[in-house]
PDB file of C-alpha atoms in Angstrom:
ATOM      1  CA  UNK A   1     131.020-153.152  -7.452  1.00  0.00           C
ATOM      2  CA  UNK A   2     128.748-150.841  -5.474  1.00  0.00           C
ATOM      3  CA  UNK A   3     127.711-147.573  -7.102  1.00  0.00           C
ATOM      4  CA  UNK A   4     128.010-145.785  -3.743  1.00  0.00           C
ATOM      5  CA  UNK A   5     129.931-147.166  -0.791  1.00  0.00           C
ATOM      6  CA  UNK A   6     130.836-145.458   2.462  1.00  0.00           C
ATOM      7  CA  UNK A   7     132.585-146.858   5.504  1.00  0.00           C
ATOM      8  CA  UNK A   8     132.505-145.090   8.891  1.00  0.00           C
ATOM      9  CA  UNK A   9     132.143-141.784   7.064  1.00  0.00           C
ATOM     10  CA  UNK A  10     132.268-138.924   9.559  1.00  0.00           C
ATOM     11  CA  UNK A  11     131.968-135.207   8.870  1.00  0.00           C
ATOM     12  CA  UNK A  12     131.610-132.437  11.442  1.00  0.00           C
ATOM     13  CA  UNK A  13     131.252-128.671  11.412  1.00  0.00           C
ATOM     14  CA  UNK A  14     133.768-127.662  14.048  1.00  0.00           C
ATOM     15  CA  UNK A  15     132.179-128.599  17.348  1.00  0.00           C
ATOM     16  CA  UNK A  16     128.805-129.171  15.709  1.00  0.00           C
ATOM     17  CA  UNK A  17     127.627-132.618  14.702  1.00  0.00           C
ATOM     18  CA  UNK A  18     127.392-133.553  11.034  1.00  0.00           C
ATOM     19  CA  UNK A  19     127.390-137.278  10.274  1.00  0.00           C
ATOM     20  CA  UNK A  20     128.988-140.073  12.297  1.00  0.00           C
ATOM     21  CA  UNK A  21     130.181-143.492  11.082  1.00  0.00           C
ATOM     22  CA  UNK A  22     127.821-143.594   8.101  1.00  0.00           C
ATOM     23  CA  UNK A  23     127.954-146.954   6.287  1.00  0.00           C
ATOM     24  CA  UNK A  24     126.057-147.171   2.993  1.00  0.00           C
ATOM     25  CA  UNK A  25     126.101-149.479  -0.005  1.00  0.00           C
ATOM     26  CA  UNK A  26     123.985-148.590  -3.033  1.00  0.00           C
ATOM     27  CA  UNK A  27     123.718-151.276  -5.705  1.00  0.00           C
ATOM     28  CA  UNK A  28     123.763-150.699  -9.482  1.00  0.00           C
ATOM     29  CA  UNK A  29     120.342-149.971 -10.931  1.00  0.00           C
ATOM     30  CA  UNK A  30     118.430-149.461  -7.701  1.00  0.00           C
ATOM     31  CA  UNK A  31     116.470-146.479  -6.427  1.00  0.00           C
ATOM     32  CA  UNK A  32     117.785-146.030  -2.913  1.00  0.00           C
ATOM     33  CA  UNK A  33     115.887-143.890  -0.421  1.00  0.00           C
ATOM     34  CA  UNK A  34     117.637-141.775   2.213  1.00  0.00           C
ATOM     35  CA  UNK A  35     115.135-140.476   4.731  1.00  0.00           C
ATOM     36  CA  UNK A  36     115.147-138.342   7.830  1.00  0.00           C
ATOM     37  CA  UNK A  37     113.796-134.968   8.914  1.00  0.00           C
ATOM     38  CA  UNK A  38     115.603-131.722   8.209  1.00  0.00           C
ATOM     39  CA  UNK A  39     118.885-131.591  10.134  1.00  0.00           C
ATOM     40  CA  UNK A  40     119.300-135.369  10.334  1.00  0.00           C
ATOM     41  CA  UNK A  41     122.430-135.420   8.135  1.00  0.00           C
ATOM     42  CA  UNK A  42     121.067-136.154   4.662  1.00  0.00           C
ATOM     43  CA  UNK A  43     122.515-133.101   2.908  1.00  0.00           C
ATOM     44  CA  UNK A  44     125.827-133.392   4.774  1.00  0.00           C
ATOM     45  CA  UNK A  45     126.172-136.968   3.532  1.00  0.00           C
ATOM     46  CA  UNK A  46     125.472-135.898  -0.041  1.00  0.00           C
ATOM     47  CA  UNK A  47     127.853-132.941   0.084  1.00  0.00           C
ATOM     48  CA  UNK A  48     130.567-135.211   1.431  1.00  0.00           C
ATOM     49  CA  UNK A  49     129.974-137.725  -1.387  1.00  0.00           C
ATOM     50  CA  UNK A  50     130.230-134.888  -3.913  1.00  0.00           C
ATOM     51  CA  UNK A  51     133.429-133.555  -2.316  1.00  0.00           C
ATOM     52  CA  UNK A  52     131.835-130.208  -1.538  1.00  0.00           C
ATOM     53  CA  UNK A  53     132.920-130.689   2.078  1.00  0.00           C
ATOM     54  CA  UNK A  54     135.697-132.892   3.397  1.00  0.00           C
ATOM     55  CA  UNK A  55     135.165-135.755   5.837  1.00  0.00           C
ATOM     56  CA  UNK A  56     136.984-135.964   9.153  1.00  0.00           C
ATOM     57  CA  UNK A  57     137.439-139.706   8.745  1.00  0.00           C
ATOM     58  CA  UNK A  58     136.143-142.764   6.958  1.00  0.00           C
ATOM     59  CA  UNK A  59     135.884-143.644   3.290  1.00  0.00           C
ATOM     60  CA  UNK A  60     133.510-142.726   0.472  1.00  0.00           C
ATOM     61  CA  UNK A  61     133.572-144.162  -3.039  1.00  0.00           C
ATOM     62  CA  UNK A  62     131.375-143.782  -6.126  1.00  0.00           C
ATOM     63  CA  UNK A  63     131.814-146.316  -8.955  1.00  0.00           C
ATOM     64  CA  UNK A  64     134.711-147.709  -6.911  1.00  0.00           C
ATOM     65  CA  UNK A  65     136.517-144.348  -7.146  1.00  0.00           C
ATOM     66  CA  UNK A  66     137.617-142.318  -4.151  1.00  0.00           C
ATOM     67  CA  UNK A  67     135.283-139.333  -3.735  1.00  0.00           C
ATOM     68  CA  UNK A  68     138.153-136.969  -2.937  1.00  0.00           C
ATOM     69  CA  UNK A  69     140.950-138.051  -5.246  1.00  0.00           C
ATOM     70  CA  UNK A  70     138.751-138.919  -8.237  1.00  0.00           C
ATOM     71  CA  UNK A  71     136.028-136.294  -7.837  1.00  0.00           C
ATOM     72  CA  UNK A  72     136.369-134.873 -11.377  1.00  0.00           C
ATOM     73  CA  UNK A  73     136.052-138.298 -12.963  1.00  0.00           C
ATOM     74  CA  UNK A  74     133.064-139.107 -10.755  1.00  0.00           C
ATOM     75  CA  UNK A  75     131.226-135.856 -11.495  1.00  0.00           C
ATOM     76  CA  UNK A  76     131.345-136.455 -15.228  1.00  0.00           C
ATOM     77  CA  UNK A  77     129.158-139.518 -14.656  1.00  0.00           C
ATOM     78  CA  UNK A  78     126.577-138.228 -12.183  1.00  0.00           C
ATOM     79  CA  UNK A  79     123.641-135.827 -12.127  1.00  0.00           C
ATOM     80  CA  UNK A  80     122.863-133.822  -8.995  1.00  0.00           C
ATOM     81  CA  UNK A  81     119.737-131.933  -7.959  1.00  0.00           C
ATOM     82  CA  UNK A  82     120.306-129.876  -4.797  1.00  0.00           C
ATOM     83  CA  UNK A  83     117.603-128.926  -2.346  1.00  0.00           C
ATOM     84  CA  UNK A  84     118.282-125.237  -2.888  1.00  0.00           C
ATOM     85  CA  UNK A  85     118.927-124.010  -6.426  1.00  0.00           C
ATOM     86  CA  UNK A  86     121.103-120.974  -7.223  1.00  0.00           C
ATOM     87  CA  UNK A  87     122.251-119.873 -10.674  1.00  0.00           C
ATOM     88  CA  UNK A  88     123.635-116.793 -12.436  1.00  0.00           C
ATOM     89  CA  UNK A  89     120.641-114.441 -12.346  1.00  0.00           C
ATOM     90  CA  UNK A  90     121.414-112.545 -15.551  1.00  0.00           C
ATOM     91  CA  UNK A  91     121.594-115.650 -17.778  1.00  0.00           C
ATOM     92  CA  UNK A  92     118.750-116.986 -19.861  1.00  0.00           C
ATOM     93  CA  UNK A  93     117.671-120.557 -19.197  1.00  0.00           C
ATOM     94  CA  UNK A  94     118.765-121.604 -22.689  1.00  0.00           C
ATOM     95  CA  UNK A  95     122.254-120.178 -22.225  1.00  0.00           C
ATOM     96  CA  UNK A  96     122.655-121.723 -18.788  1.00  0.00           C
ATOM     97  CA  UNK A  97     121.690-125.191 -20.017  1.00  0.00           C
ATOM     98  CA  UNK A  98     123.915-124.859 -23.092  1.00  0.00           C
ATOM     99  CA  UNK A  99     126.786-123.891 -20.804  1.00  0.00           C
ATOM    100  CA  UNK A 100     126.104-126.938 -18.608  1.00  0.00           C
ATOM    101  CA  UNK A 101     125.910-129.201 -21.673  1.00  0.00           C
ATOM    102  CA  UNK A 102     129.292-127.953 -22.899  1.00  0.00           C
ATOM    103  CA  UNK A 103     130.990-129.795 -20.051  1.00  0.00           C
ATOM    104  CA  UNK A 104     129.706-133.140 -21.328  1.00  0.00           C
ATOM    105  CA  UNK A 105     129.662-135.182 -24.504  1.00  0.00           C
ATOM    106  CA  UNK A 106     128.222-133.686 -27.703  1.00  0.00           C
ATOM    107  CA  UNK A 107     124.807-135.324 -27.293  1.00  0.00           C
ATOM    108  CA  UNK A 108     124.049-133.458 -24.074  1.00  0.00           C
ATOM    109  CA  UNK A 109     122.953-130.275 -25.864  1.00  0.00           C
ATOM    110  CA  UNK A 110     120.417-132.258 -27.889  1.00  0.00           C
ATOM    111  CA  UNK A 111     118.542-133.108 -24.695  1.00  0.00           C
ATOM    112  CA  UNK A 112     117.824-129.468 -23.779  1.00  0.00           C
ATOM    113  CA  UNK A 113     114.689-128.984 -25.884  1.00  0.00           C
ATOM    114  CA  UNK A 114     112.892-132.312 -25.252  1.00  0.00           C
ATOM    115  CA  UNK A 115     113.533-132.207 -21.492  1.00  0.00           C
ATOM    116  CA  UNK A 116     112.507-128.552 -21.242  1.00  0.00           C
ATOM    117  CA  UNK A 117     109.308-129.204 -23.201  1.00  0.00           C
ATOM    118  CA  UNK A 118     108.459-132.085 -20.909  1.00  0.00           C
ATOM    119  CA  UNK A 119     108.506-129.754 -17.901  1.00  0.00           C
ATOM    120  CA  UNK A 120     107.030-126.717 -19.636  1.00  0.00           C
ATOM    121  CA  UNK A 121     110.217-124.722 -19.130  1.00  0.00           C
ATOM    122  CA  UNK A 122     110.548-121.407 -20.983  1.00  0.00           C
ATOM    123  CA  UNK A 123     114.097-121.388 -22.343  1.00  0.00           C
ATOM    124  CA  UNK A 124     114.042-117.656 -23.109  1.00  0.00           C
ATOM    125  CA  UNK A 125     113.372-116.487 -19.558  1.00  0.00           C
ATOM    126  CA  UNK A 126     116.106-115.010 -17.408  1.00  0.00           C
ATOM    127  CA  UNK A 127     117.029-116.923 -14.286  1.00  0.00           C
ATOM    128  CA  UNK A 128     116.119-114.003 -12.007  1.00  0.00           C
ATOM    129  CA  UNK A 129     112.559-114.039 -13.414  1.00  0.00           C
ATOM    130  CA  UNK A 130     111.967-117.683 -12.480  1.00  0.00           C
ATOM    131  CA  UNK A 131     109.976-118.893  -9.513  1.00  0.00           C
ATOM    132  CA  UNK A 132     111.586-121.373  -7.150  1.00  0.00           C
ATOM    133  CA  UNK A 133     109.619-124.175  -8.818  1.00  0.00           C
ATOM    134  CA  UNK A 134     110.876-123.215 -12.273  1.00  0.00           C
ATOM    135  CA  UNK A 135     114.445-122.996 -10.997  1.00  0.00           C
ATOM    136  CA  UNK A 136     113.984-126.537  -9.735  1.00  0.00           C
ATOM    137  CA  UNK A 137     112.879-127.565 -13.243  1.00  0.00           C
ATOM    138  CA  UNK A 138     116.108-126.072 -14.603  1.00  0.00           C
ATOM    139  CA  UNK A 139     118.038-128.167 -12.073  1.00  0.00           C
ATOM    140  CA  UNK A 140     116.201-131.322 -13.168  1.00  0.00           C
ATOM    141  CA  UNK A 141     116.929-130.705 -16.851  1.00  0.00           C
ATOM    142  CA  UNK A 142     120.561-129.845 -16.133  1.00  0.00           C
ATOM    143  CA  UNK A 143     121.050-133.008 -14.079  1.00  0.00           C
ATOM    144  CA  UNK A 144     119.724-135.227 -16.885  1.00  0.00           C
ATOM    145  CA  UNK A 145     121.322-133.639 -19.961  1.00  0.00           C
ATOM    146  CA  UNK A 146     124.271-136.023 -20.117  1.00  0.00           C
ATOM    147  CA  UNK A 147     122.323-139.206 -19.265  1.00  0.00           C
ATOM    148  CA  UNK A 148     124.240-139.848 -16.038  1.00  0.00           C
ATOM    149  CA  UNK A 149     124.952-143.275 -14.593  1.00  0.00           C
ATOM    150  CA  UNK A 150     123.969-142.028 -11.137  1.00  0.00           C
ATOM    151  CA  UNK A 151     121.450-139.404 -10.034  1.00  0.00           C
ATOM    152  CA  UNK A 152     121.881-137.877  -6.573  1.00  0.00           C
ATOM    153  CA  UNK A 153     118.696-136.091  -5.522  1.00  0.00           C
ATOM    154  CA  UNK A 154     118.435-133.923  -2.408  1.00  0.00           C
ATOM    155  CA  UNK A 155     114.787-133.055  -1.679  1.00  0.00           C
ATOM    156  CA  UNK A 156     114.213-132.837  -5.451  1.00  0.00           C
ATOM    157  CA  UNK A 157     110.453-132.173  -5.487  1.00  0.00           C
ATOM    158  CA  UNK A 158     110.400-129.067  -3.294  1.00  0.00           C
ATOM    159  CA  UNK A 159     108.821-126.263  -5.268  1.00  0.00           C
ATOM    160  CA  UNK A 160     107.212-128.536  -7.878  1.00  0.00           C
ATOM    161  CA  UNK A 161     103.443-128.568  -8.256  1.00  0.00           C
ATOM    162  CA  UNK A 162     101.660-131.967  -8.226  1.00  0.00           C
ATOM    163  CA  UNK A 163     101.591-132.244 -12.042  1.00  0.00           C
ATOM    164  CA  UNK A 164     105.322-131.564 -12.335  1.00  0.00           C
ATOM    165  CA  UNK A 165     106.002-134.021  -9.502  1.00  0.00           C
ATOM    166  CA  UNK A 166     104.101-136.695 -11.428  1.00  0.00           C
ATOM    167  CA  UNK A 167     106.114-136.000 -14.585  1.00  0.00           C
ATOM    168  CA  UNK A 168     109.312-136.011 -12.582  1.00  0.00           C
ATOM    169  CA  UNK A 169     108.560-139.394 -11.004  1.00  0.00           C
ATOM    170  CA  UNK A 170     107.690-140.831 -14.405  1.00  0.00           C
ATOM    171  CA  UNK A 171     110.987-139.565 -15.783  1.00  0.00           C
ATOM    172  CA  UNK A 172     112.932-141.039 -12.872  1.00  0.00           C
ATOM    173  CA  UNK A 173     111.337-144.431 -13.440  1.00  0.00           C
ATOM    174  CA  UNK A 174     112.210-144.238 -17.145  1.00  0.00           C
ATOM    175  CA  UNK A 175     115.810-143.335 -16.343  1.00  0.00           C
ATOM    176  CA  UNK A 176     116.019-146.155 -13.823  1.00  0.00           C
ATOM    177  CA  UNK A 177     114.662-148.694 -16.327  1.00  0.00           C
ATOM    178  CA  UNK A 178     117.396-147.508 -18.701  1.00  0.00           C
ATOM    179  CA  UNK A 179     120.012-148.393 -16.071  1.00  0.00           C
ATOM    180  CA  UNK A 180     120.483-145.214 -14.038  1.00  0.00           C
ATOM    181  CA  UNK A 181     121.041-145.683 -10.311  1.00  0.00           C
ATOM    182  CA  UNK A 182     119.168-143.151  -8.165  1.00  0.00           C
ATOM    183  CA  UNK A 183     120.027-141.946  -4.659  1.00  0.00           C
ATOM    184  CA  UNK A 184     116.845-140.246  -3.449  1.00  0.00           C
ATOM    185  CA  UNK A 185     117.077-138.147  -0.288  1.00  0.00           C
ATOM    186  CA  UNK A 186     113.791-136.864   1.097  1.00  0.00           C
ATOM    187  CA  UNK A 187     111.738-136.239   4.205  1.00  0.00           C
ATOM    188  CA  UNK A 188     108.518-136.876   2.245  1.00  0.00           C
ATOM    189  CA  UNK A 189     107.937-140.522   2.975  1.00  0.00           C
ATOM    190  CA  UNK A 190     105.182-141.099   0.419  1.00  0.00           C
ATOM    191  CA  UNK A 191     107.705-140.252  -2.319  1.00  0.00           C
ATOM    192  CA  UNK A 192     110.224-142.732  -0.972  1.00  0.00           C
ATOM    193  CA  UNK A 193     107.573-145.431  -0.600  1.00  0.00           C
ATOM    194  CA  UNK A 194     106.438-144.863  -4.175  1.00  0.00           C
ATOM    195  CA  UNK A 195     109.866-144.969  -5.828  1.00  0.00           C
ATOM    196  CA  UNK A 196     112.452-146.771  -3.758  1.00  0.00           C
ATOM    197  CA  UNK A 197     113.397-150.414  -3.332  1.00  0.00           C
ATOM    198  CA  UNK A 198     115.570-149.917  -0.229  1.00  0.00           C
ATOM    199  CA  UNK A 199     115.795-147.157   2.325  1.00  0.00           C
ATOM    200  CA  UNK A 200     118.229-145.897   4.954  1.00  0.00           C
ATOM    201  CA  UNK A 201     116.860-144.061   7.984  1.00  0.00           C
ATOM    202  CA  UNK A 202     119.194-141.430   9.429  1.00  0.00           C
ATOM    203  CA  UNK A 203     118.857-139.732  12.810  1.00  0.00           C
ATOM    204  CA  UNK A 204     121.239-137.232  14.447  1.00  0.00           C
ATOM    205  CA  UNK A 205     123.878-138.011  11.818  1.00  0.00           C
ATOM    206  CA  UNK A 206     123.798-141.784  12.342  1.00  0.00           C
ATOM    207  CA  UNK A 207     122.169-144.536  10.293  1.00  0.00           C
ATOM    208  CA  UNK A 208     119.439-146.214  12.321  1.00  0.00           C
ATOM    209  CA  UNK A 209     118.401-148.845   9.828  1.00  0.00           C
ATOM    210  CA  UNK A 210     118.837-149.953   6.214  1.00  0.00           C
ATOM    211  CA  UNK A 211     116.058-152.139   4.899  1.00  0.00           C
ATOM    212  CA  UNK A 212     113.967-152.937   1.845  1.00  0.00           C
ATOM    213  CA  UNK A 213     110.625-151.152   1.669  1.00  0.00           C
ATOM    214  CA  UNK A 214     108.811-154.496   1.528  1.00  0.00           C
ATOM    215  CA  UNK A 215     110.614-155.825   4.582  1.00  0.00           C
ATOM    216  CA  UNK A 216     109.981-152.644   6.527  1.00  0.00           C
ATOM    217  CA  UNK A 217     106.276-152.898   5.776  1.00  0.00           C
ATOM    218  CA  UNK A 218     105.815-156.661   6.008  1.00  0.00           C
ATOM    219  CA  UNK A 219     108.142-157.807   8.758  1.00  0.00           C
ATOM    220  CA  UNK A 220     108.180-155.068  11.314  1.00  0.00           C
ATOM    221  CA  UNK A 221     105.029-153.934  13.058  1.00  0.00           C
ATOM    222  CA  UNK A 222     101.291-154.259  12.944  1.00  0.00           C
ATOM    223  CA  UNK A 223      99.136-151.271  13.757  1.00  0.00           C
ATOM    224  CA  UNK A 224      96.440-152.411  16.179  1.00  0.00           C
ATOM    225  CA  UNK A 225      93.300-150.422  16.976  1.00  0.00           C
ATOM    226  CA  UNK A 226      90.843-151.545  19.640  1.00  0.00           C
ATOM    227  CA  UNK A 227      87.407-150.318  20.606  1.00  0.00           C
ATOM    228  CA  UNK A 228      86.619-151.226  24.197  1.00  0.00           C
ATOM    229  CA  UNK A 229      83.309-151.641  25.994  1.00  0.00           C
ATOM    230  CA  UNK A 230      84.720-149.364  28.656  1.00  0.00           C
ATOM    231  CA  UNK A 231      88.021-147.562  29.262  1.00  0.00           C
ATOM    232  CA  UNK A 232      90.662-149.336  31.351  1.00  0.00           C
ATOM    233  CA  UNK A 233      93.251-147.846  33.670  1.00  0.00           C
ATOM    234  CA  UNK A 234      96.880-148.061  32.575  1.00  0.00           C
ATOM    235  CA  UNK A 235      97.737-150.156  35.610  1.00  0.00           C
ATOM    236  CA  UNK A 236      95.085-152.710  34.655  1.00  0.00           C
ATOM    237  CA  UNK A 237      96.075-152.876  31.003  1.00  0.00           C
ATOM    238  CA  UNK A 238      97.943-156.182  30.389  1.00  0.00           C
ATOM    239  CA  UNK A 239      99.267-154.836  27.067  1.00  0.00           C
ATOM    240  CA  UNK A 240     101.478-152.322  28.866  1.00  0.00           C
ATOM    241  CA  UNK A 241     103.598-155.236  30.142  1.00  0.00           C
ATOM    242  CA  UNK A 242     103.526-157.374  26.999  1.00  0.00           C
ATOM    243  CA  UNK A 243     106.757-157.753  24.960  1.00  0.00           C
ATOM    244  CA  UNK A 244     106.441-156.376  21.444  1.00  0.00           C
ATOM    245  CA  UNK A 245     103.830-153.747  22.311  1.00  0.00           C
ATOM    246  CA  UNK A 246     104.849-150.111  21.993  1.00  0.00           C
ATOM    247  CA  UNK A 247     103.426-146.609  21.688  1.00  0.00           C
ATOM    248  CA  UNK A 248     100.143-147.317  23.435  1.00  0.00           C
ATOM    249  CA  UNK A 249      97.653-144.482  23.035  1.00  0.00           C
ATOM    250  CA  UNK A 250      94.263-144.484  24.712  1.00  0.00           C
ATOM    251  CA  UNK A 251      91.439-142.034  24.188  1.00  0.00           C
ATOM    252  CA  UNK A 252      88.295-142.971  26.076  1.00  0.00           C
ATOM    253  CA  UNK A 253      87.271-146.372  24.656  1.00  0.00           C
ATOM    254  CA  UNK A 254      89.734-146.322  21.764  1.00  0.00           C
ATOM    255  CA  UNK A 255      93.149-147.927  22.203  1.00  0.00           C
ATOM    256  CA  UNK A 256      95.931-147.915  19.595  1.00  0.00           C
ATOM    257  CA  UNK A 257      99.433-149.380  19.577  1.00  0.00           C
ATOM    258  CA  UNK A 258     102.144-151.044  17.477  1.00  0.00           C
ATOM    259  CA  UNK A 259     102.838-154.755  17.864  1.00  0.00           C
ATOM    260  CA  UNK A 260     105.783-156.870  16.772  1.00  0.00           C
ATOM    261  CA  UNK A 261     105.609-160.599  17.472  1.00  0.00           C
ATOM    262  CA  UNK A 262     103.401-163.677  17.308  1.00  0.00           C
ATOM    263  CA  UNK A 263      99.856-162.525  16.591  1.00  0.00           C
ATOM    264  CA  UNK A 264      98.455-165.542  18.486  1.00  0.00           C
ATOM    265  CA  UNK A 265     100.097-164.351  21.703  1.00  0.00           C
ATOM    266  CA  UNK A 266      98.551-160.939  21.203  1.00  0.00           C
ATOM    267  CA  UNK A 267      95.081-162.392  20.667  1.00  0.00           C
ATOM    268  CA  UNK A 268      95.447-164.472  23.824  1.00  0.00           C
ATOM    269  CA  UNK A 269      96.341-161.342  25.790  1.00  0.00           C
ATOM    270  CA  UNK A 270      93.379-159.467  24.361  1.00  0.00           C
ATOM    271  CA  UNK A 271      90.953-161.944  25.959  1.00  0.00           C
ATOM    272  CA  UNK A 272      91.661-160.138  29.255  1.00  0.00           C
ATOM    273  CA  UNK A 273      90.358-156.831  27.889  1.00  0.00           C
ATOM    274  CA  UNK A 274      86.687-155.743  27.533  1.00  0.00           C
ATOM    275  CA  UNK A 275      86.962-155.748  23.745  1.00  0.00           C
ATOM    276  CA  UNK A 276      84.164-154.711  21.406  1.00  0.00           C
ATOM    277  CA  UNK A 277      86.098-154.566  18.114  1.00  0.00           C
ATOM    278  CA  UNK A 278      89.623-154.895  16.719  1.00  0.00           C
ATOM    279  CA  UNK A 279      91.429-153.704  13.579  1.00  0.00           C
ATOM    280  CA  UNK A 280      94.814-154.989  12.415  1.00  0.00           C
ATOM    281  CA  UNK A 281      96.496-152.918   9.706  1.00  0.00           C
ATOM    282  CA  UNK A 282      99.787-152.691   7.877  1.00  0.00           C
ATOM    283  CA  UNK A 283     101.394-149.420   8.933  1.00  0.00           C
ATOM    284  CA  UNK A 284     102.354-146.895   6.268  1.00  0.00           C
ATOM    285  CA  UNK A 285     106.012-146.157   5.679  1.00  0.00           C
ATOM    286  CA  UNK A 286     105.496-142.850   7.486  1.00  0.00           C
ATOM    287  CA  UNK A 287     104.176-144.609  10.581  1.00  0.00           C
ATOM    288  CA  UNK A 288     107.023-147.138  10.475  1.00  0.00           C
ATOM    289  CA  UNK A 289     109.544-144.343  10.090  1.00  0.00           C
ATOM    290  CA  UNK A 290     108.145-142.379  13.015  1.00  0.00           C
ATOM    291  CA  UNK A 291     108.152-145.521  15.139  1.00  0.00           C
ATOM    292  CA  UNK A 292     111.759-146.343  14.266  1.00  0.00           C
ATOM    293  CA  UNK A 293     112.787-142.749  14.819  1.00  0.00           C
ATOM    294  CA  UNK A 294     111.146-142.406  18.203  1.00  0.00           C
ATOM    295  CA  UNK A 295     112.403-145.793  19.356  1.00  0.00           C
ATOM    296  CA  UNK A 296     115.956-145.157  18.070  1.00  0.00           C
ATOM    297  CA  UNK A 297     116.286-148.671  16.652  1.00  0.00           C
ATOM    298  CA  UNK A 298     119.766-150.141  16.581  1.00  0.00           C
ATOM    299  CA  UNK A 299     120.654-150.899  12.937  1.00  0.00           C
ATOM    300  CA  UNK A 300     121.869-154.346  13.950  1.00  0.00           C
TER     301      UNK A 300
END
């Protein structure tokens, strides 16, 4: 059974686009990345899964349960960190977390102190006195109190300083090793690369590609940089007509591009160019993402 499964899930805001035909399958125990820039449809997908907004069509299930009909049962088993955090301003942190723990099993309240200490959270402060970063810490603690089976994270590190981010990532890895499945939505690709085993790329409300991080990095593109003896005109550049070459950029004697294909064919083609030096590199996840996004790769 998949922890999260959607089929042709579509949600719109009147005449405005939301998400279209989103198909996802998140396996038990994995850290699944969901990446795209702001406005791509990440938060809409999450809000639809959580039954905060209703889909126009399609199906969404968590733990094999329908996200609309069984939303109460689902929410007892998940933790959620939203991108924007809003609480009752006049409550103290301690009271807010105790209130949140009261909705779960008895052991949830016992997690308040150790989790708060881990993030340096002052339990006696009022919510309205907290910075955005400290409100995000409250959200992290609240999401983890009841040791959820699934964590749904929407841009969870915004507002956290580097030290708190490090502690947060360590905690996520501990939770995952203990069996928690994590759905990690972010536009910060280094975070996704660091944590996730698989990733879905979303653009304009549609899934472009779902792939493992290793496969994205190892079986997609090479980043090629050339230093030429002299610049060449675009019309005389044989690479511009070669299959598998994309995003050619030339600046004086420096030429850069992505290549997908047999490296021997590329080397043969390069013999026609006044070449002084060559560098072949594995692209970063960010470079792969930008390439996929600009190319609009068909998920098939």
